[in-house]
């Protein structure tokens, strides 16, 4: 089947918070939004606890405090010019959401309600502050719905269930993308002046994760294959409270409302690790604390979990402020958080790294931040970098909206000022070849068939065991070698479904390829960074090393498909690195 | 435990009629049905197609007819379904392949109720104020994840596909009862037509089907009352 051709001034890939916000800011231009899921199925809808903004509705608060907390939370790796924008623009962004209809929870006098969240403090670390604006514990659901509704109102053009496979680059400019329509298996070339990737995270590189099945790092891998580096991939956040074994998230908002963590001896172990903020310390610190307790045999009944106890909050608070997680716990664990503590373990949650961009969402591809014209990225797939080595809760929702909006605005300018670049010759050719190889199987023939499910299981298990909360050189070397081997076996991977219509077997095989590439950048980045900073904790290099490692990593694809690392400096404006204590 | 899955399948190409396929998988009693479907897809038969993403009941991808009832495959546990489980696609929409249905018509109905806030005047410098009591009026209907379980369980919808359906009414309710919204008259007029809210016969299937526990019949009742009174 020949490919269909489309032309739009701007193409947005991804219809989560970042993609939709960008689309709304490209009004009046000719825009298409491509998404492998229907927009309302995007994972932004799963965000629970809140979006941070120093509104000061409950108590005194300032964007400077928000900025400081974010920088400190990042273990000083975030770029402070970008964090300043994040903290300042968070305020107008939240107000804009309210104006667009978002049903926030309210204070008695009718303002947007706010709750405490990990690492968010007043007066530069003195005590927790109420900064997270929320809609019960379905803040992300309400953000996604509100933005999608605004897109309906503004008649945004969507191509739903289109899986983007490749980025087209011609003459030093981005010229479009190639996508597969899942519904009928047809191939599509989108010719564009500017392309935004807003494809979300890659949590599925790990076995236990809060991330949806669809979060397979697609945009990151596609950009990387096109020669763009991935920045700071070694920093992957584990959220301390995933439901035991399943990884389903229990929002930090549960601790914001007063929930406490206990080990198997009934101790509030966070007293030892973060005496001031306790259970509201940042996630990297709590996840490590839990792993330490578990390794010492202090899990509940010796098992690999601790307890999150909400019982003292009482039924009314639990059911009205945390209704969704209450429902999850009742459904999946068969226990009632009103009456029993919740078994939790750290769960892979958020990629701090991603496609490097400047503060306008423009993708930059070298150590000097040179822009690749026409290419933009925003949201979890991007790295501005506002989260550095560890993201604070509530800051991703701010990030996707603040920088989604900026990217949209700059794209509007770019497409007004520029003509269409030429398309590469036969732009769909390599995608066609790739798809037919997957459909027809590898070179080895039937005898060497490799199953996608099995490869993915191995990948996720390896990453979980050897490249998660604690890391060391020996294990990371093993993962790196294993990944190399898996990538080779992937070349022989086959699928059973040879059909065209809604072939999810094919989709999953494509996604596995993305996962393998992304995981590889994580493993190699982690092995090379010989220090501990934020979420990256090396047992063989337990200290932060500012002298050698206060810098961003850039993982490039070598011509043979390997990884080469380069580095670029961190932007420091207001806050000099200090020891990070809570 | 061993679980037998009977799945209604359809190729979507060629001329093969829908058919039943049977699979047997090993599952933990606390596994989701989605896990069992994955066990089939990943290790037995890669040709089986279904939608899914979040795996915990918030994205609305995997509503299907499970043992004769509309539910999310990711929000029902194997132990609550027994050792023989029947799975079919949602009723009332064209099947694309296996458990995947074409939801275009569903989203058209959603769009027809103008599901976006239409406030009066320019926005203030800060947030529009809304008391917790005003917010509570429409809290329940903000939970909808557009999974289509309610609409496709409704006999009025089966007999008349033009009926706007419970999901769209739920979303109309979400704006009708939002104190910030000013399009009440227009919204009510839209729901008053022959394919509007009066087609609801209060069968309650939708309430049974809703994986988010929304009291849909109550919401529809409130919309009907608003129509009779001409205001919310
Ligand atoms: C359970 C959970 C709770 C969270 N809670 C919070 C919170 O309370 N506060 C907070 O700040 N953050 C929270 N986060 C993090 C935050 O929700 C995410 O980081 C953020 O929503 C990501 O938004 P996004 O727009 O970048 O991507 P997503 O919303 O994930 O959207 C990605 C989009 O890209 C599309 N896509 C992907 N690949 C392709 C492809 N190849 N082709 C075409 N389309 C593609 C998808 O269809 C989708 O539309 C939470 C995360 C999780 C998992
Ligand atoms: S997979 Fe998201 S609702 Fe079931």
PDB file of N, CA, C and O in Angstrom, chain B residues 156-213:
ATOM      1  N   UNK B 156     -32.279   1.934  25.495  1.00  0.00           N
ATOM      2  CA  UNK B 156     -32.785   3.026  24.656  1.00  0.00           C
ATOM      3  C   UNK B 156     -31.799   3.346  23.539  1.00  0.00           C
ATOM      4  O   UNK B 156     -32.192   3.657  22.421  1.00  0.00           O
ATOM      5  N   UNK B 157     -30.514   3.242  23.855  1.00  0.00           N
ATOM      6  CA  UNK B 157     -29.487   3.463  22.829  1.00  0.00           C
ATOM      7  C   UNK B 157     -29.481   2.324  21.811  1.00  0.00           C
ATOM      8  O   UNK B 157     -29.374   2.546  20.606  1.00  0.00           O
ATOM      9  N   UNK B 158     -29.632   1.090  22.298  1.00  0.00           N
ATOM     10  CA  UNK B 158     -29.643  -0.041  21.350  1.00  0.00           C
ATOM     11  C   UNK B 158     -30.782   0.121  20.348  1.00  0.00           C
ATOM     12  O   UNK B 158     -30.622  -0.141  19.161  1.00  0.00           O
ATOM     13  N   UNK B 159     -31.946   0.556  20.850  1.00  0.00           N
ATOM     14  CA  UNK B 159     -33.084   0.625  19.923  1.00  0.00           C
ATOM     15  C   UNK B 159     -33.043   1.902  19.088  1.00  0.00           C
ATOM     16  O   UNK B 159     -33.651   1.956  18.033  1.00  0.00           O
ATOM     17  N   UNK B 160     -32.334   2.914  19.552  1.00  0.00           N
ATOM     18  CA  UNK B 160     -32.230   4.141  18.764  1.00  0.00           C
ATOM     19  C   UNK B 160     -30.829   4.733  18.874  1.00  0.00           C
ATOM     20  O   UNK B 160     -30.526   5.498  19.789  1.00  0.00           O
ATOM     21  N   UNK B 161     -29.973   4.399  17.931  1.00  0.00           N
ATOM     22  CA  UNK B 161     -28.578   4.859  17.991  1.00  0.00           C
ATOM     23  C   UNK B 161     -28.433   6.379  17.947  1.00  0.00           C
ATOM     24  O   UNK B 161     -27.362   6.890  18.257  1.00  0.00           O
ATOM     25  N   UNK B 162     -29.500   7.086  17.601  1.00  0.00           N
ATOM     26  CA  UNK B 162     -29.403   8.546  17.596  1.00  0.00           C
ATOM     27  C   UNK B 162     -29.574   9.152  18.994  1.00  0.00           C
ATOM     28  O   UNK B 162     -29.298  10.337  19.188  1.00  0.00           O
ATOM     29  N   UNK B 163     -30.076   8.358  19.918  1.00  0.00           N
ATOM     30  CA  UNK B 163     -30.223   8.839  21.301  1.00  0.00           C
ATOM     31  C   UNK B 163     -28.859   9.347  21.796  1.00  0.00           C
ATOM     32  O   UNK B 163     -27.847   8.657  21.661  1.00  0.00           O
ATOM     33  N   UNK B 164     -28.864  10.531  22.377  1.00  0.00           N
ATOM     34  CA  UNK B 164     -27.603  11.154  22.793  1.00  0.00           C
ATOM     35  C   UNK B 164     -26.848  10.289  23.809  1.00  0.00           C
ATOM     36  O   UNK B 164     -25.613  10.260  23.828  1.00  0.00           O
ATOM     37  N   UNK B 165     -27.597   9.571  24.652  1.00  0.00           N
ATOM     38  CA  UNK B 165     -26.989   8.573  25.523  1.00  0.00           C
ATOM     39  C   UNK B 165     -26.499   9.117  26.850  1.00  0.00           C
ATOM     40  O   UNK B 165     -26.204  10.303  27.005  1.00  0.00           O
ATOM     41  N   UNK B 166     -26.415   8.201  27.835  1.00  0.00           N
ATOM     42  CA  UNK B 166     -26.070   8.614  29.199  1.00  0.00           C
ATOM     43  C   UNK B 166     -24.726   9.342  29.315  1.00  0.00           C
ATOM     44  O   UNK B 166     -24.627  10.334  30.050  1.00  0.00           O
ATOM     45  N   UNK B 167     -23.707   8.900  28.604  1.00  0.00           N
ATOM     46  CA  UNK B 167     -22.382   9.525  28.798  1.00  0.00           C
ATOM     47  C   UNK B 167     -22.431  11.005  28.425  1.00  0.00           C
ATOM     48  O   UNK B 167     -21.895  11.868  29.134  1.00  0.00           O
ATOM     49  N   UNK B 168     -23.092  11.307  27.315  1.00  0.00           N
ATOM     50  CA  UNK B 168     -23.159  12.708  26.891  1.00  0.00           C
ATOM     51  C   UNK B 168     -23.994  13.531  27.873  1.00  0.00           C
ATOM     52  O   UNK B 168     -23.665  14.685  28.157  1.00  0.00           O
ATOM     53  N   UNK B 169     -25.054  12.924  28.408  1.00  0.00           N
ATOM     54  CA  UNK B 169     -25.876  13.671  29.371  1.00  0.00           C
ATOM     55  C   UNK B 169     -25.081  13.943  30.654  1.00  0.00           C
ATOM     56  O   UNK B 169     -25.147  15.025  31.223  1.00  0.00           O
ATOM     57  N   UNK B 170     -24.321  12.945  31.068  1.00  0.00           N
ATOM     58  CA  UNK B 170     -23.462  13.130  32.249  1.00  0.00           C
ATOM     59  C   UNK B 170     -22.540  14.340  32.040  1.00  0.00           C
ATOM     60  O   UNK B 170     -22.368  15.185  32.920  1.00  0.00           O
ATOM     61  N   UNK B 171     -21.995  14.437  30.845  1.00  0.00           N
ATOM     62  CA  UNK B 171     -21.080  15.552  30.580  1.00  0.00           C
ATOM     63  C   UNK B 171     -21.801  16.882  30.410  1.00  0.00           C
ATOM     64  O   UNK B 171     -21.249  17.933  30.722  1.00  0.00           O
ATOM     65  N   UNK B 172     -23.039  16.832  29.947  1.00  0.00           N
ATOM     66  CA  UNK B 172     -23.839  18.059  29.914  1.00  0.00           C
ATOM     67  C   UNK B 172     -24.121  18.509  31.350  1.00  0.00           C
ATOM     68  O   UNK B 172     -24.019  19.697  31.684  1.00  0.00           O
ATOM     69  N   UNK B 173     -24.459  17.545  32.186  1.00  0.00           N
ATOM     70  CA  UNK B 173     -24.726  17.836  33.603  1.00  0.00           C
ATOM     71  C   UNK B 173     -23.526  18.533  34.250  1.00  0.00           C
ATOM     72  O   UNK B 173     -23.682  19.500  34.993  1.00  0.00           O
ATOM     73  N   UNK B 174     -22.325  18.020  33.922  1.00  0.00           N
ATOM     74  CA  UNK B 174     -21.111  18.587  34.514  1.00  0.00           C
ATOM     75  C   UNK B 174     -21.025  20.095  34.269  1.00  0.00           C
ATOM     76  O   UNK B 174     -20.507  20.838  35.107  1.00  0.00           O
ATOM     77  N   UNK B 175     -21.512  20.570  33.122  1.00  0.00           N
ATOM     78  CA  UNK B 175     -21.455  22.018  32.859  1.00  0.00           C
ATOM     79  C   UNK B 175     -22.722  22.740  33.287  1.00  0.00           C
ATOM     80  O   UNK B 175     -22.655  23.862  33.788  1.00  0.00           O
ATOM     81  N   UNK B 176     -23.875  22.077  33.123  1.00  0.00           N
ATOM     82  CA  UNK B 176     -25.140  22.712  33.521  1.00  0.00           C
ATOM     83  C   UNK B 176     -25.119  23.130  34.987  1.00  0.00           C
ATOM     84  O   UNK B 176     -25.652  24.180  35.354  1.00  0.00           O
ATOM     85  N   UNK B 177     -24.523  22.304  35.816  1.00  0.00           N
ATOM     86  CA  UNK B 177     -24.570  22.570  37.252  1.00  0.00           C
ATOM     87  C   UNK B 177     -23.286  23.217  37.772  1.00  0.00           C
ATOM     88  O   UNK B 177     -23.057  23.286  38.965  1.00  0.00           O
ATOM     89  N   UNK B 178     -22.460  23.691  36.853  1.00  0.00           N
ATOM     90  CA  UNK B 178     -21.254  24.424  37.247  1.00  0.00           C
ATOM     91  C   UNK B 178     -21.630  25.901  37.368  1.00  0.00           C
ATOM     92  O   UNK B 178     -22.046  26.519  36.381  1.00  0.00           O
ATOM     93  N   UNK B 179     -21.478  26.445  38.550  1.00  0.00           N
ATOM     94  CA  UNK B 179     -21.937  27.821  38.807  1.00  0.00           C
ATOM     95  C   UNK B 179     -21.251  28.842  37.904  1.00  0.00           C
ATOM     96  O   UNK B 179     -21.732  29.951  37.732  1.00  0.00           O
ATOM     97  N   UNK B 180     -20.138  28.466  37.266  1.00  0.00           N
ATOM     98  CA  UNK B 180     -19.422  29.424  36.420  1.00  0.00           C
ATOM     99  C   UNK B 180     -19.960  29.445  34.994  1.00  0.00           C
ATOM    100  O   UNK B 180     -19.591  30.293  34.204  1.00  0.00           O
ATOM    101  N   UNK B 181     -20.810  28.488  34.666  1.00  0.00           N
ATOM    102  CA  UNK B 181     -21.252  28.345  33.268  1.00  0.00           C
ATOM    103  C   UNK B 181     -22.488  29.192  33.013  1.00  0.00           C
ATOM    104  O   UNK B 181     -23.365  29.315  33.859  1.00  0.00           O
ATOM    105  N   UNK B 182     -22.545  29.793  31.808  1.00  0.00           N
ATOM    106  CA  UNK B 182     -23.650  30.707  31.505  1.00  0.00           C
ATOM    107  C   UNK B 182     -24.476  30.250  30.302  1.00  0.00           C
ATOM    108  O   UNK B 182     -25.323  30.979  29.805  1.00  0.00           O
ATOM    109  N   UNK B 183     -24.247  29.020  29.851  1.00  0.00           N
ATOM    110  CA  UNK B 183     -24.947  28.583  28.632  1.00  0.00           C
ATOM    111  C   UNK B 183     -26.126  27.671  28.944  1.00  0.00           C
ATOM    112  O   UNK B 183     -26.500  26.818  28.137  1.00  0.00           O
ATOM    113  N   UNK B 184     -26.718  27.842  30.111  1.00  0.00           N
ATOM    114  CA  UNK B 184     -27.762  26.917  30.566  1.00  0.00           C
ATOM    115  C   UNK B 184     -28.891  26.759  29.546  1.00  0.00           C
ATOM    116  O   UNK B 184     -29.258  25.633  29.190  1.00  0.00           O
ATOM    117  N   UNK B 185     -29.453  27.866  29.085  1.00  0.00           N
ATOM    118  CA  UNK B 185     -30.621  27.805  28.199  1.00  0.00           C
ATOM    119  C   UNK B 185     -30.282  27.015  26.937  1.00  0.00           C
ATOM    120  O   UNK B 185     -31.021  26.115  26.523  1.00  0.00           O
ATOM    121  N   UNK B 186     -29.143  27.345  26.353  1.00  0.00           N
ATOM    122  CA  UNK B 186     -28.704  26.673  25.128  1.00  0.00           C
ATOM    123  C   UNK B 186     -28.493  25.170  25.361  1.00  0.00           C
ATOM    124  O   UNK B 186     -28.901  24.326  24.575  1.00  0.00           O
ATOM    125  N   UNK B 187     -27.844  24.841  26.467  1.00  0.00           N
ATOM    126  CA  UNK B 187     -27.584  23.429  26.778  1.00  0.00           C
ATOM    127  C   UNK B 187     -28.896  22.675  26.957  1.00  0.00           C
ATOM    128  O   UNK B 187     -29.064  21.563  26.452  1.00  0.00           O
ATOM    129  N   UNK B 188     -29.828  23.288  27.698  1.00  0.00           N
ATOM    130  CA  UNK B 188     -31.098  22.611  27.963  1.00  0.00           C
ATOM    131  C   UNK B 188     -31.867  22.407  26.657  1.00  0.00           C
ATOM    132  O   UNK B 188     -32.425  21.333  26.429  1.00  0.00           O
ATOM    133  N   UNK B 189     -31.859  23.426  25.813  1.00  0.00           N
ATOM    134  CA  UNK B 189     -32.582  23.314  24.542  1.00  0.00           C
ATOM    135  C   UNK B 189     -32.056  22.120  23.747  1.00  0.00           C
ATOM    136  O   UNK B 189     -32.834  21.328  23.198  1.00  0.00           O
ATOM    137  N   UNK B 190     -30.729  21.955  23.751  1.00  0.00           N
ATOM    138  CA  UNK B 190     -30.122  20.855  23.002  1.00  0.00           C
ATOM    139  C   UNK B 190     -30.547  19.485  23.509  1.00  0.00           C
ATOM    140  O   UNK B 190     -30.637  18.530  22.749  1.00  0.00           O
ATOM    141  N   UNK B 191     -30.832  19.393  24.791  1.00  0.00           N
ATOM    142  CA  UNK B 191     -31.152  18.086  25.378  1.00  0.00           C
ATOM    143  C   UNK B 191     -32.644  17.782  25.347  1.00  0.00           C
ATOM    144  O   UNK B 191     -33.085  16.700  25.705  1.00  0.00           O
ATOM    145  N   UNK B 192     -33.436  18.770  24.910  1.00  0.00           N
ATOM    146  CA  UNK B 192     -34.887  18.643  24.961  1.00  0.00           C
ATOM    147  C   UNK B 192     -35.454  17.950  23.719  1.00  0.00           C
ATOM    148  O   UNK B 192     -36.628  17.579  23.704  1.00  0.00           O
ATOM    149  N   UNK B 193     -34.633  17.757  22.690  1.00  0.00           N
ATOM    150  CA  UNK B 193     -35.115  17.224  21.408  1.00  0.00           C
ATOM    151  C   UNK B 193     -35.549  15.768  21.490  1.00  0.00           C
ATOM    152  O   UNK B 193     -35.455  15.137  22.549  1.00  0.00           O
ATOM    153  N   UNK B 194     -35.962  15.249  20.325  1.00  0.00           N
ATOM    154  CA  UNK B 194     -36.485  13.875  20.303  1.00  0.00           C
ATOM    155  C   UNK B 194     -35.423  12.842  20.665  1.00  0.00           C
ATOM    156  O   UNK B 194     -35.736  11.769  21.170  1.00  0.00           O
ATOM    157  N   UNK B 195     -34.156  13.152  20.387  1.00  0.00           N
ATOM    158  CA  UNK B 195     -33.108  12.193  20.722  1.00  0.00           C
ATOM    159  C   UNK B 195     -32.382  12.591  22.001  1.00  0.00           C
ATOM    160  O   UNK B 195     -31.278  12.125  22.280  1.00  0.00           O
ATOM    161  N   UNK B 196     -33.006  13.484  22.745  1.00  0.00           N
ATOM    162  CA  UNK B 196     -32.379  14.002  23.952  1.00  0.00           C
ATOM    163  C   UNK B 196     -32.715  13.175  25.184  1.00  0.00           C
ATOM    164  O   UNK B 196     -32.986  11.965  25.107  1.00  0.00           O
ATOM    165  N   UNK B 197     -32.746  13.863  26.289  1.00  0.00           N
ATOM    166  CA  UNK B 197     -32.763  13.217  27.594  1.00  0.00           C
ATOM    167  C   UNK B 197     -34.053  12.426  27.866  1.00  0.00           C
ATOM    168  O   UNK B 197     -34.057  11.469  28.638  1.00  0.00           O
ATOM    169  N   UNK B 198     -35.142  12.786  27.160  1.00  0.00           N
ATOM    170  CA  UNK B 198     -36.419  12.097  27.444  1.00  0.00           C
ATOM    171  C   UNK B 198     -36.422  10.659  26.971  1.00  0.00           C
ATOM    172  O   UNK B 198     -37.299   9.872  27.338  1.00  0.00           O
ATOM    173  N   UNK B 199     -35.472  10.275  26.166  1.00  0.00           N
ATOM    174  CA  UNK B 199     -35.387   8.865  25.749  1.00  0.00           C
ATOM    175  C   UNK B 199     -34.961   7.960  26.903  1.00  0.00           C
ATOM    176  O   UNK B 199     -35.093   6.741  26.810  1.00  0.00           O
ATOM    177  N   UNK B 200     -34.443   8.559  27.938  1.00  0.00           N
ATOM    178  CA  UNK B 200     -34.023   7.747  29.089  1.00  0.00           C
ATOM    179  C   UNK B 200     -35.252   7.167  29.766  1.00  0.00           C
ATOM    180  O   UNK B 200     -36.169   7.880  30.127  1.00  0.00           O
ATOM    181  N   UNK B 201     -35.277   5.832  29.930  1.00  0.00           N
ATOM    182  CA  UNK B 201     -36.422   5.150  30.549  1.00  0.00           C
ATOM    183  C   UNK B 201     -36.087   4.677  31.967  1.00  0.00           C
ATOM    184  O   UNK B 201     -36.726   3.798  32.507  1.00  0.00           O
ATOM    185  N   UNK B 202     -35.008   5.229  32.510  1.00  0.00           N
ATOM    186  CA  UNK B 202     -34.602   4.888  33.881  1.00  0.00           C
ATOM    187  C   UNK B 202     -34.466   3.385  34.107  1.00  0.00           C
ATOM    188  O   UNK B 202     -34.991   2.821  35.056  1.00  0.00           O
ATOM    189  N   UNK B 203     -33.743   2.746  33.200  1.00  0.00           N
ATOM    190  CA  UNK B 203     -33.526   1.304  33.306  1.00  0.00           C
ATOM    191  C   UNK B 203     -32.392   0.983  34.298  1.00  0.00           C
ATOM    192  O   UNK B 203     -32.297  -0.125  34.819  1.00  0.00           O
ATOM    193  N   UNK B 204     -31.546   1.967  34.555  1.00  0.00           N
ATOM    194  CA  UNK B 204     -30.434   1.841  35.523  1.00  0.00           C
ATOM    195  C   UNK B 204     -29.266   0.972  35.060  1.00  0.00           C
ATOM    196  O   UNK B 204     -28.339   0.751  35.830  1.00  0.00           O
ATOM    197  N   UNK B 205     -29.292   0.457  33.844  1.00  0.00           N
ATOM    198  CA  UNK B 205     -28.133  -0.314  33.368  1.00  0.00           C
ATOM    199  C   UNK B 205     -26.857   0.518  33.431  1.00  0.00           C
ATOM    200  O   UNK B 205     -25.780   0.021  33.731  1.00  0.00           O
ATOM    201  N   UNK B 206     -27.006   1.799  33.114  1.00  0.00           N
ATOM    202  CA  UNK B 206     -25.833   2.676  33.042  1.00  0.00           C
ATOM    203  C   UNK B 206     -25.147   2.788  34.398  1.00  0.00           C
ATOM    204  O   UNK B 206     -23.920   2.778  34.487  1.00  0.00           O
ATOM    205  N   UNK B 207     -25.960   2.899  35.447  1.00  0.00           N
ATOM    206  CA  UNK B 207     -25.381   3.034  36.793  1.00  0.00           C
ATOM    207  C   UNK B 207     -24.586   1.782  37.146  1.00  0.00           C
ATOM    208  O   UNK B 207     -23.486   1.851  37.674  1.00  0.00           O
ATOM    209  N   UNK B 208     -25.175   0.625  36.814  1.00  0.00           N
ATOM    210  CA  UNK B 208     -24.509  -0.660  37.009  1.00  0.00           C
ATOM    211  C   UNK B 208     -23.174  -0.704  36.272  1.00  0.00           C
ATOM    212  O   UNK B 208     -22.200  -1.252  36.752  1.00  0.00           O
ATOM    213  N   UNK B 209     -23.181  -0.136  35.064  1.00  0.00           N
ATOM    214  CA  UNK B 209     -22.022  -0.283  34.189  1.00  0.00           C
ATOM    215  C   UNK B 209     -20.896   0.681  34.531  1.00  0.00           C
ATOM    216  O   UNK B 209     -19.728   0.397  34.256  1.00  0.00           O
ATOM    217  N   UNK B 210     -21.205   1.820  35.126  1.00  0.00           N
ATOM    218  CA  UNK B 210     -20.187   2.868  35.280  1.00  0.00           C
ATOM    219  C   UNK B 210     -19.041   2.426  36.186  1.00  0.00           C
ATOM    220  O   UNK B 210     -19.242   2.166  37.369  1.00  0.00           O
ATOM    221  N   UNK B 211     -17.808   2.357  35.660  1.00  0.00           N
ATOM    222  CA  UNK B 211     -16.687   1.926  36.484  1.00  0.00           C
ATOM    223  C   UNK B 211     -16.238   3.011  37.454  1.00  0.00           C
ATOM    224  O   UNK B 211     -15.417   2.763  38.328  1.00  0.00           O
ATOM    225  N   UNK B 212     -16.781   4.209  37.305  1.00  0.00           N
ATOM    226  CA  UNK B 212     -16.393   5.309  38.182  1.00  0.00           C
ATOM    227  C   UNK B 212     -17.432   5.555  39.262  1.00  0.00           C
ATOM    228  O   UNK B 212     -17.329   6.525  40.017  1.00  0.00           O
ATOM    229  N   UNK B 213     -18.443   4.725  39.308  1.00  0.00           N
ATOM    230  CA  UNK B 213     -19.442   4.859  40.360  1.00  0.00           C
ATOM    231  C   UNK B 213     -20.262   6.136  40.274  1.00  0.00           C
ATOM    232  O   UNK B 213     -20.772   6.631  41.288  1.00  0.00           O
TER     233      UNK B 213
END
